[in-house]
PDB file of N, CA, C and O in Angstrom:
ATOM      1  N   MET A 272     -53.844  24.175 -49.110  1.00 56.00           N
ATOM      2  CA  MET A 272     -54.315  25.097 -50.123  1.00 56.00           C
ATOM      3  C   MET A 272     -54.092  24.471 -51.494  1.00 56.00           C
ATOM      4  O   MET A 272     -53.123  23.762 -51.724  1.00 56.00           O
ATOM      5  N   THR A 273     -54.973  24.783 -52.419  1.00 65.00           N
ATOM      6  CA  THR A 273     -54.878  24.222 -53.769  1.00 65.00           C
ATOM      7  C   THR A 273     -55.034  25.319 -54.808  1.00 65.00           C
ATOM      8  O   THR A 273     -55.682  26.325 -54.557  1.00 65.00           O
ATOM      9  N   ASP A 274     -54.424  25.109 -55.934  1.00 77.00           N
ATOM     10  CA  ASP A 274     -54.555  26.048 -57.051  1.00 77.00           C
ATOM     11  C   ASP A 274     -55.567  25.554 -58.078  1.00 77.00           C
ATOM     12  O   ASP A 274     -55.600  26.049 -59.195  1.00 77.00           O
ATOM     13  N   ALA A 275     -56.361  24.575 -57.702  1.00 81.00           N
ATOM     14  CA  ALA A 275     -57.367  24.025 -58.612  1.00 81.00           C
ATOM     15  C   ALA A 275     -58.381  25.109 -58.972  1.00 81.00           C
ATOM     16  O   ALA A 275     -58.677  25.984 -58.161  1.00 81.00           O
ATOM     17  N   PRO A 276     -58.903  25.060 -60.187  1.00 89.00           N
ATOM     18  CA  PRO A 276     -59.906  26.052 -60.576  1.00 89.00           C
ATOM     19  C   PRO A 276     -61.156  25.949 -59.706  1.00 89.00           C
ATOM     20  O   PRO A 276     -61.532  24.862 -59.286  1.00 89.00           O
ATOM     21  N   THR A 277     -61.759  27.086 -59.446  1.00 92.00           N
ATOM     22  CA  THR A 277     -62.991  27.143 -58.666  1.00 92.00           C
ATOM     23  C   THR A 277     -64.013  27.994 -59.400  1.00 92.00           C
ATOM     24  O   THR A 277     -63.697  28.662 -60.381  1.00 92.00           O
ATOM     25  N   PHE A 278     -65.242  27.960 -58.906  1.00 90.00           N
ATOM     26  CA  PHE A 278     -66.297  28.812 -59.462  1.00 90.00           C
ATOM     27  C   PHE A 278     -67.220  29.254 -58.348  1.00 90.00           C
ATOM     28  O   PHE A 278     -67.267  28.644 -57.285  1.00 90.00           O
ATOM     29  N   ARG A 279     -67.945  30.316 -58.607  1.00 91.00           N
ATOM     30  CA  ARG A 279     -68.956  30.825 -57.678  1.00 91.00           C
ATOM     31  C   ARG A 279     -70.310  30.772 -58.362  1.00 91.00           C
ATOM     32  O   ARG A 279     -70.413  30.868 -59.575  1.00 91.00           O
ATOM     33  N   VAL A 280     -71.334  30.665 -57.547  1.00 90.00           N
ATOM     34  CA  VAL A 280     -72.699  30.651 -58.056  1.00 90.00           C
ATOM     35  C   VAL A 280     -73.221  32.080 -58.033  1.00 90.00           C
ATOM     36  O   VAL A 280     -73.235  32.723 -56.982  1.00 90.00           O
ATOM     37  N   GLY A 281     -73.614  32.585 -59.197  1.00 87.00           N
ATOM     38  CA  GLY A 281     -74.141  33.945 -59.282  1.00 87.00           C
ATOM     39  C   GLY A 281     -75.584  34.032 -58.829  1.00 87.00           C
ATOM     40  O   GLY A 281     -75.972  34.922 -58.094  1.00 87.00           O
ATOM     41  N   LYS A 282     -76.393  33.081 -59.256  1.00 87.00           N
ATOM     42  CA  LYS A 282     -77.808  33.051 -58.901  1.00 87.00           C
ATOM     43  C   LYS A 282     -78.236  31.595 -58.875  1.00 87.00           C
ATOM     44  O   LYS A 282     -77.813  30.795 -59.705  1.00 87.00           O
ATOM     45  N   LEU A 283     -79.089  31.276 -57.933  1.00 86.00           N
ATOM     46  CA  LEU A 283     -79.576  29.909 -57.773  1.00 86.00           C
ATOM     47  C   LEU A 283     -81.102  29.943 -57.830  1.00 86.00           C
ATOM     48  O   LEU A 283     -81.734  30.715 -57.114  1.00 86.00           O
ATOM     49  N   ALA A 284     -81.676  29.121 -58.687  1.00 85.00           N
ATOM     50  CA  ALA A 284     -83.131  29.059 -58.814  1.00 85.00           C
ATOM     51  C   ALA A 284     -83.582  27.621 -58.617  1.00 85.00           C
ATOM     52  O   ALA A 284     -82.909  26.683 -59.035  1.00 85.00           O
ATOM     53  N   ARG A 285     -84.720  27.474 -57.967  1.00 83.00           N
ATOM     54  CA  ARG A 285     -85.297  26.143 -57.720  1.00 83.00           C
ATOM     55  C   ARG A 285     -86.511  25.982 -58.617  1.00 83.00           C
ATOM     56  O   ARG A 285     -87.417  26.811 -58.615  1.00 83.00           O
ATOM     57  N   ALA A 286     -86.530  24.889 -59.377  1.00 80.00           N
ATOM     58  CA  ALA A 286     -87.643  24.609 -60.275  1.00 80.00           C
ATOM     59  C   ALA A 286     -87.965  23.122 -60.208  1.00 80.00           C
ATOM     60  O   ALA A 286     -87.094  22.301 -59.929  1.00 80.00           O
ATOM     61  N   LYS A 287     -89.215  22.779 -60.456  1.00 78.00           N
ATOM     62  CA  LYS A 287     -89.626  21.372 -60.413  1.00 78.00           C
ATOM     63  C   LYS A 287     -89.271  20.644 -61.712  1.00 78.00           C
ATOM     64  O   LYS A 287     -89.096  19.442 -61.713  1.00 78.00           O
ATOM     65  N   THR A 288     -89.176  21.383 -62.808  1.00 76.00           N
ATOM     66  CA  THR A 288     -88.809  20.775 -64.091  1.00 76.00           C
ATOM     67  C   THR A 288     -87.741  21.641 -64.756  1.00 76.00           C
ATOM     68  O   THR A 288     -87.590  22.821 -64.445  1.00 76.00           O
ATOM     69  N   ALA A 289     -87.019  21.063 -65.691  1.00 71.00           N
ATOM     70  CA  ALA A 289     -85.953  21.789 -66.397  1.00 71.00           C
ATOM     71  C   ALA A 289     -86.498  22.927 -67.246  1.00 71.00           C
ATOM     72  O   ALA A 289     -85.784  23.872 -67.543  1.00 71.00           O
ATOM     73  N   GLU A 290     -87.771  22.855 -67.617  1.00 77.00           N
ATOM     74  CA  GLU A 290     -88.359  23.890 -68.464  1.00 77.00           C
ATOM     75  C   GLU A 290     -88.792  25.124 -67.679  1.00 77.00           C
ATOM     76  O   GLU A 290     -89.020  26.175 -68.248  1.00 77.00           O
ATOM     77  N   GLN A 291     -88.927  25.012 -66.376  1.00 77.00           N
ATOM     78  CA  GLN A 291     -89.365  26.138 -65.557  1.00 77.00           C
ATOM     79  C   GLN A 291     -88.234  27.140 -65.342  1.00 77.00           C
ATOM     80  O   GLN A 291     -87.060  26.775 -65.347  1.00 77.00           O
ATOM     81  N   THR A 292     -88.605  28.394 -65.151  1.00 76.00           N
ATOM     82  CA  THR A 292     -87.630  29.430 -64.818  1.00 76.00           C
ATOM     83  C   THR A 292     -87.156  29.249 -63.392  1.00 76.00           C
ATOM     84  O   THR A 292     -85.979  29.359 -63.105  1.00 76.00           O
ATOM     85  N   GLY A 293     -88.055  28.990 -62.488  1.00 80.00           N
ATOM     86  CA  GLY A 293     -87.694  28.722 -61.103  1.00 80.00           C
ATOM     87  C   GLY A 293     -87.736  29.938 -60.210  1.00 80.00           C
ATOM     88  O   GLY A 293     -87.677  31.073 -60.652  1.00 80.00           O
ATOM     89  N   VAL A 294     -87.821  29.668 -58.924  1.00 87.00           N
ATOM     90  CA  VAL A 294     -87.869  30.681 -57.881  1.00 87.00           C
ATOM     91  C   VAL A 294     -86.452  30.922 -57.379  1.00 87.00           C
ATOM     92  O   VAL A 294     -85.700  29.974 -57.144  1.00 87.00           O
ATOM     93  N   ASP A 295     -86.069  32.167 -57.213  1.00 87.00           N
ATOM     94  CA  ASP A 295     -84.726  32.501 -56.735  1.00 87.00           C
ATOM     95  C   ASP A 295     -84.560  32.023 -55.295  1.00 87.00           C
ATOM     96  O   ASP A 295     -85.307  32.406 -54.415  1.00 87.00           O
ATOM     97  N   VAL A 296     -83.572  31.162 -55.090  1.00 86.00           N
ATOM     98  CA  VAL A 296     -83.257  30.662 -53.752  1.00 86.00           C
ATOM     99  C   VAL A 296     -81.769  30.897 -53.447  1.00 86.00           C
ATOM    100  O   VAL A 296     -81.145  30.136 -52.702  1.00 86.00           O
ATOM    101  N   SER A 297     -81.216  31.946 -54.014  1.00 88.00           N
ATOM    102  CA  SER A 297     -79.798  32.252 -53.840  1.00 88.00           C
ATOM    103  C   SER A 297     -79.417  32.468 -52.385  1.00 88.00           C
ATOM    104  O   SER A 297     -78.253  32.268 -52.010  1.00 88.00           O
ATOM    105  N   ASP A 298     -80.381  32.845 -51.562  1.00 89.00           N
ATOM    106  CA  ASP A 298     -80.095  33.086 -50.148  1.00 89.00           C
ATOM    107  C   ASP A 298     -79.770  31.796 -49.382  1.00 89.00           C
ATOM    108  O   ASP A 298     -79.306  31.858 -48.247  1.00 89.00           O
ATOM    109  N   LEU A 299     -79.961  30.631 -50.001  1.00 85.00           N
ATOM    110  CA  LEU A 299     -79.669  29.367 -49.333  1.00 85.00           C
ATOM    111  C   LEU A 299     -78.176  29.067 -49.262  1.00 85.00           C
ATOM    112  O   LEU A 299     -77.749  28.195 -48.507  1.00 85.00           O
ATOM    113  N   ILE A 300     -77.387  29.762 -50.068  1.00 88.00           N
ATOM    114  CA  ILE A 300     -75.952  29.487 -50.106  1.00 88.00           C
ATOM    115  C   ILE A 300     -75.165  30.775 -49.950  1.00 88.00           C
ATOM    116  O   ILE A 300     -75.684  31.867 -50.136  1.00 88.00           O
ATOM    117  N   ASP A 301     -73.896  30.623 -49.633  1.00 88.00           N
ATOM    118  CA  ASP A 301     -72.961  31.747 -49.579  1.00 88.00           C
ATOM    119  C   ASP A 301     -72.407  31.913 -50.987  1.00 88.00           C
ATOM    120  O   ASP A 301     -71.589  31.106 -51.436  1.00 88.00           O
ATOM    121  N   ARG A 302     -72.859  32.933 -51.704  1.00 89.00           N
ATOM    122  CA  ARG A 302     -72.452  33.102 -53.097  1.00 89.00           C
ATOM    123  C   ARG A 302     -70.997  33.528 -53.243  1.00 89.00           C
ATOM    124  O   ARG A 302     -70.467  33.544 -54.338  1.00 89.00           O
ATOM    125  N   SER A 303     -70.320  33.843 -52.150  1.00 92.00           N
ATOM    126  CA  SER A 303     -68.908  34.188 -52.234  1.00 92.00           C
ATOM    127  C   SER A 303     -68.018  32.945 -52.091  1.00 92.00           C
ATOM    128  O   SER A 303     -66.805  33.026 -52.245  1.00 92.00           O
ATOM    129  N   TYR A 304     -68.635  31.786 -51.825  1.00 92.00           N
ATOM    130  CA  TYR A 304     -67.867  30.551 -51.642  1.00 92.00           C
ATOM    131  C   TYR A 304     -67.332  30.056 -52.982  1.00 92.00           C
ATOM    132  O   TYR A 304     -68.046  30.068 -53.991  1.00 92.00           O
ATOM    133  N   ASN A 305     -66.105  29.621 -53.000  1.00 94.00           N
ATOM    134  CA  ASN A 305     -65.472  29.084 -54.212  1.00 94.00           C
ATOM    135  C   ASN A 305     -65.622  27.560 -54.242  1.00 94.00           C
ATOM    136  O   ASN A 305     -64.908  26.850 -53.541  1.00 94.00           O
ATOM    137  N   TYR A 306     -66.562  27.078 -55.065  1.00 93.00           N
ATOM    138  CA  TYR A 306     -66.765  25.638 -55.225  1.00 93.00           C
ATOM    139  C   TYR A 306     -65.665  25.068 -56.112  1.00 93.00           C
ATOM    140  O   TYR A 306     -65.229  25.700 -57.070  1.00 93.00           O
ATOM    141  N   HIS A 307     -65.241  23.852 -55.795  1.00 93.00           N
ATOM    142  CA  HIS A 307     -64.195  23.205 -56.570  1.00 93.00           C
ATOM    143  C   HIS A 307     -64.744  22.298 -57.665  1.00 93.00           C
ATOM    144  O   HIS A 307     -64.010  21.915 -58.568  1.00 93.00           O
ATOM    145  N   SER A 308     -66.029  21.959 -57.565  1.00 90.00           N
ATOM    146  CA  SER A 308     -66.623  21.091 -58.582  1.00 90.00           C
ATOM    147  C   SER A 308     -68.142  21.207 -58.521  1.00 90.00           C
ATOM    148  O   SER A 308     -68.707  21.543 -57.476  1.00 90.00           O
ATOM    149  N   PRO A 309     -68.797  20.891 -59.634  1.00 88.00           N
ATOM    150  CA  PRO A 309     -70.259  20.826 -59.606  1.00 88.00           C
ATOM    151  C   PRO A 309     -70.753  19.784 -58.601  1.00 88.00           C
ATOM    152  O   PRO A 309     -71.796  19.951 -57.985  1.00 88.00           O
ATOM    153  N   ARG A 310     -69.971  18.725 -58.409  1.00 90.00           N
ATOM    154  CA  ARG A 310     -70.355  17.681 -57.442  1.00 90.00           C
ATOM    155  C   ARG A 310     -70.412  18.256 -56.023  1.00 90.00           C
ATOM    156  O   ARG A 310     -71.308  17.945 -55.246  1.00 90.00           O
ATOM    157  N   GLU A 311     -69.440  19.100 -55.688  1.00 92.00           N
ATOM    158  CA  GLU A 311     -69.436  19.727 -54.361  1.00 92.00           C
ATOM    159  C   GLU A 311     -70.691  20.583 -54.181  1.00 92.00           C
ATOM    160  O   GLU A 311     -71.356  20.526 -53.143  1.00 92.00           O
ATOM    161  N   LEU A 312     -71.039  21.367 -55.196  1.00 90.00           N
ATOM    162  CA  LEU A 312     -72.257  22.186 -55.146  1.00 90.00           C
ATOM    163  C   LEU A 312     -73.487  21.291 -55.022  1.00 90.00           C
ATOM    164  O   LEU A 312     -74.383  21.563 -54.224  1.00 90.00           O
ATOM    165  N   HIS A 313     -73.542  20.218 -55.768  1.00 90.00           N
ATOM    166  CA  HIS A 313     -74.665  19.284 -55.753  1.00 90.00           C
ATOM    167  C   HIS A 313     -74.910  18.747 -54.339  1.00 90.00           C
ATOM    168  O   HIS A 313     -76.028  18.778 -53.829  1.00 90.00           O
ATOM    169  N   TRP A 314     -73.859  18.266 -53.684  1.00 91.00           N
ATOM    170  CA  TRP A 314     -73.992  17.715 -52.339  1.00 91.00           C
ATOM    171  C   TRP A 314     -74.347  18.802 -51.323  1.00 91.00           C
ATOM    172  O   TRP A 314     -75.141  18.573 -50.415  1.00 91.00           O
ATOM    173  N   HIS A 315     -73.795  19.977 -51.486  1.00 90.00           N
ATOM    174  CA  HIS A 315     -74.103  21.082 -50.579  1.00 90.00           C
ATOM    175  C   HIS A 315     -75.581  21.455 -50.678  1.00 90.00           C
ATOM    176  O   HIS A 315     -76.257  21.647 -49.666  1.00 90.00           O
ATOM    177  N   LEU A 316     -76.100  21.542 -51.895  1.00 90.00           N
ATOM    178  CA  LEU A 316     -77.515  21.880 -52.078  1.00 90.00           C
ATOM    179  C   LEU A 316     -78.423  20.797 -51.506  1.00 90.00           C
ATOM    180  O   LEU A 316     -79.439  21.109 -50.886  1.00 90.00           O
ATOM    181  N   ALA A 317     -78.080  19.552 -51.717  1.00 91.00           N
ATOM    182  CA  ALA A 317     -78.894  18.460 -51.164  1.00 91.00           C
ATOM    183  C   ALA A 317     -78.975  18.589 -49.649  1.00 91.00           C
ATOM    184  O   ALA A 317     -80.051  18.470 -49.060  1.00 91.00           O
ATOM    185  N   GLU A 318     -77.847  18.869 -49.031  1.00 92.00           N
ATOM    186  CA  GLU A 318     -77.821  19.031 -47.582  1.00 92.00           C
ATOM    187  C   GLU A 318     -78.653  20.228 -47.144  1.00 92.00           C
ATOM    188  O   GLU A 318     -79.464  20.134 -46.221  1.00 92.00           O
ATOM    189  N   ARG A 319     -78.487  21.364 -47.810  1.00 87.00           N
ATOM    190  CA  ARG A 319     -79.221  22.593 -47.446  1.00 87.00           C
ATOM    191  C   ARG A 319     -80.728  22.450 -47.640  1.00 87.00           C
ATOM    192  O   ARG A 319     -81.510  23.014 -46.893  1.00 87.00           O
ATOM    193  N   LEU A 320     -81.126  21.698 -48.679  1.00 85.00           N
ATOM    194  CA  LEU A 320     -82.551  21.537 -48.984  1.00 85.00           C
ATOM    195  C   LEU A 320     -83.169  20.351 -48.254  1.00 85.00           C
ATOM    196  O   LEU A 320     -84.371  20.123 -48.346  1.00 85.00           O
ATOM    197  N   GLY A 321     -82.364  19.576 -47.539  1.00 91.00           N
ATOM    198  CA  GLY A 321     -82.878  18.412 -46.824  1.00 91.00           C
ATOM    199  C   GLY A 321     -83.341  17.315 -47.755  1.00 91.00           C
ATOM    200  O   GLY A 321     -84.298  16.609 -47.454  1.00 91.00           O
ATOM    201  N   LEU A 322     -82.655  17.163 -48.890  1.00 89.00           N
ATOM    202  CA  LEU A 322     -83.031  16.169 -49.891  1.00 89.00           C
ATOM    203  C   LEU A 322     -81.920  15.142 -50.055  1.00 89.00           C
ATOM    204  O   LEU A 322     -80.756  15.416 -49.762  1.00 89.00           O
ATOM    205  N   ALA A 323     -82.292  13.997 -50.573  1.00 92.00           N
ATOM    206  CA  ALA A 323     -81.284  13.007 -50.947  1.00 92.00           C
ATOM    207  C   ALA A 323     -80.514  13.567 -52.142  1.00 92.00           C
ATOM    208  O   ALA A 323     -81.104  14.229 -53.002  1.00 92.00           O
ATOM    209  N   PRO A 324     -79.219  13.330 -52.213  1.00 88.00           N
ATOM    210  CA  PRO A 324     -78.437  13.853 -53.338  1.00 88.00           C
ATOM    211  C   PRO A 324     -78.999  13.484 -54.706  1.00 88.00           C
ATOM    212  O   PRO A 324     -78.944  14.283 -55.638  1.00 88.00           O
ATOM    213  N   GLY A 325     -79.592  12.304 -54.829  1.00 88.00           N
ATOM    214  CA  GLY A 325     -80.180  11.886 -56.091  1.00 88.00           C
ATOM    215  C   GLY A 325     -81.398  12.692 -56.495  1.00 88.00           C
ATOM    216  O   GLY A 325     -81.801  12.674 -57.654  1.00 88.00           O
ATOM    217  N   ALA A 326     -81.990  13.420 -55.542  1.00 86.00           N
ATOM    218  CA  ALA A 326     -83.174  14.223 -55.831  1.00 86.00           C
ATOM    219  C   ALA A 326     -82.821  15.618 -56.331  1.00 86.00           C
ATOM    220  O   ALA A 326     -83.696  16.361 -56.754  1.00 86.00           O
ATOM    221  N   VAL A 327     -81.541  15.967 -56.296  1.00 86.00           N
ATOM    222  CA  VAL A 327     -81.097  17.296 -56.720  1.00 86.00           C
ATOM    223  C   VAL A 327     -80.487  17.191 -58.106  1.00 86.00           C
ATOM    224  O   VAL A 327     -79.597  16.377 -58.349  1.00 86.00           O
ATOM    225  N   LYS A 328     -80.976  17.991 -59.018  1.00 85.00           N
ATOM    226  CA  LYS A 328     -80.437  18.052 -60.387  1.00 85.00           C
ATOM    227  C   LYS A 328     -79.937  19.467 -60.610  1.00 85.00           C
ATOM    228  O   LYS A 328     -80.617  20.437 -60.268  1.00 85.00           O
ATOM    229  N   LEU A 329     -78.762  19.586 -61.189  1.00 85.00           N
ATOM    230  CA  LEU A 329     -78.191  20.901 -61.482  1.00 85.00           C
ATOM    231  C   LEU A 329     -78.182  21.136 -62.974  1.00 85.00           C
ATOM    232  O   LEU A 329     -77.933  20.228 -63.769  1.00 85.00           O
ATOM    233  N   ARG A 330     -78.462  22.376 -63.337  1.00 81.00           N
ATOM    234  CA  ARG A 330     -78.395  22.771 -64.753  1.00 81.00           C
ATOM    235  C   ARG A 330     -77.821  24.178 -64.790  1.00 81.00           C
ATOM    236  O   ARG A 330     -78.318  25.085 -64.130  1.00 81.00           O
ATOM    237  N   GLU A 331     -76.778  24.336 -65.553  1.00 80.00           N
ATOM    238  CA  GLU A 331     -76.161  25.660 -65.673  1.00 80.00           C
ATOM    239  C   GLU A 331     -76.945  26.468 -66.681  1.00 80.00           C
ATOM    240  O   GLU A 331     -77.289  25.998 -67.763  1.00 80.00           O
ATOM    241  N   ALA A 332     -77.243  27.689 -66.301  1.00 73.00           N
ATOM    242  CA  ALA A 332     -77.957  28.595 -67.202  1.00 73.00           C
ATOM    243  C   ALA A 332     -76.952  29.563 -67.812  1.00 73.00           C
ATOM    244  O   ALA A 332     -75.964  29.929 -67.179  1.00 73.00           O
ATOM    245  N   ALA A 333     -77.215  29.961 -69.012  1.00 65.00           N
ATOM    246  CA  ALA A 333     -76.346  30.935 -69.675  1.00 65.00           C
ATOM    247  C   ALA A 333     -76.464  32.280 -68.980  1.00 65.00           C
ATOM    248  O   ALA A 333     -77.543  32.679 -68.560  1.00 65.00           O
ATOM    249  N   ALA A 334     -75.346  32.946 -68.825  1.00 60.00           N
ATOM    250  CA  ALA A 334     -75.348  34.275 -68.206  1.00 60.00           C
ATOM    251  C   ALA A 334     -76.046  35.265 -69.120  1.00 60.00           C
ATOM    252  O   ALA A 334     -75.894  35.210 -70.341  1.00 60.00           O
ATOM    253  N   ALA A 335     -76.808  36.143 -68.511  1.00 54.00           N
ATOM    254  CA  ALA A 335     -77.536  37.151 -69.297  1.00 54.00           C
ATOM    255  C   ALA A 335     -76.678  38.337 -69.596  1.00 54.00           C
ATOM    256  O   ALA A 335     -75.752  38.663 -68.957  1.00 54.00           O
TER     257      ALA A 335
END
């Protein structure tokens, strides 16, 4: 067990470009999971989407 800070993903959207709003794909992940790093989320998404890790780009959106 670790006391390292974690975060959860509130909403996940898939977009082809950074300027797009994107389609909600939050159902692809367990939103109650506590990620330990953006890198962990990045690799998890690549695996879930069947993509090479280099093909996945993450961008944090400001909470509304």
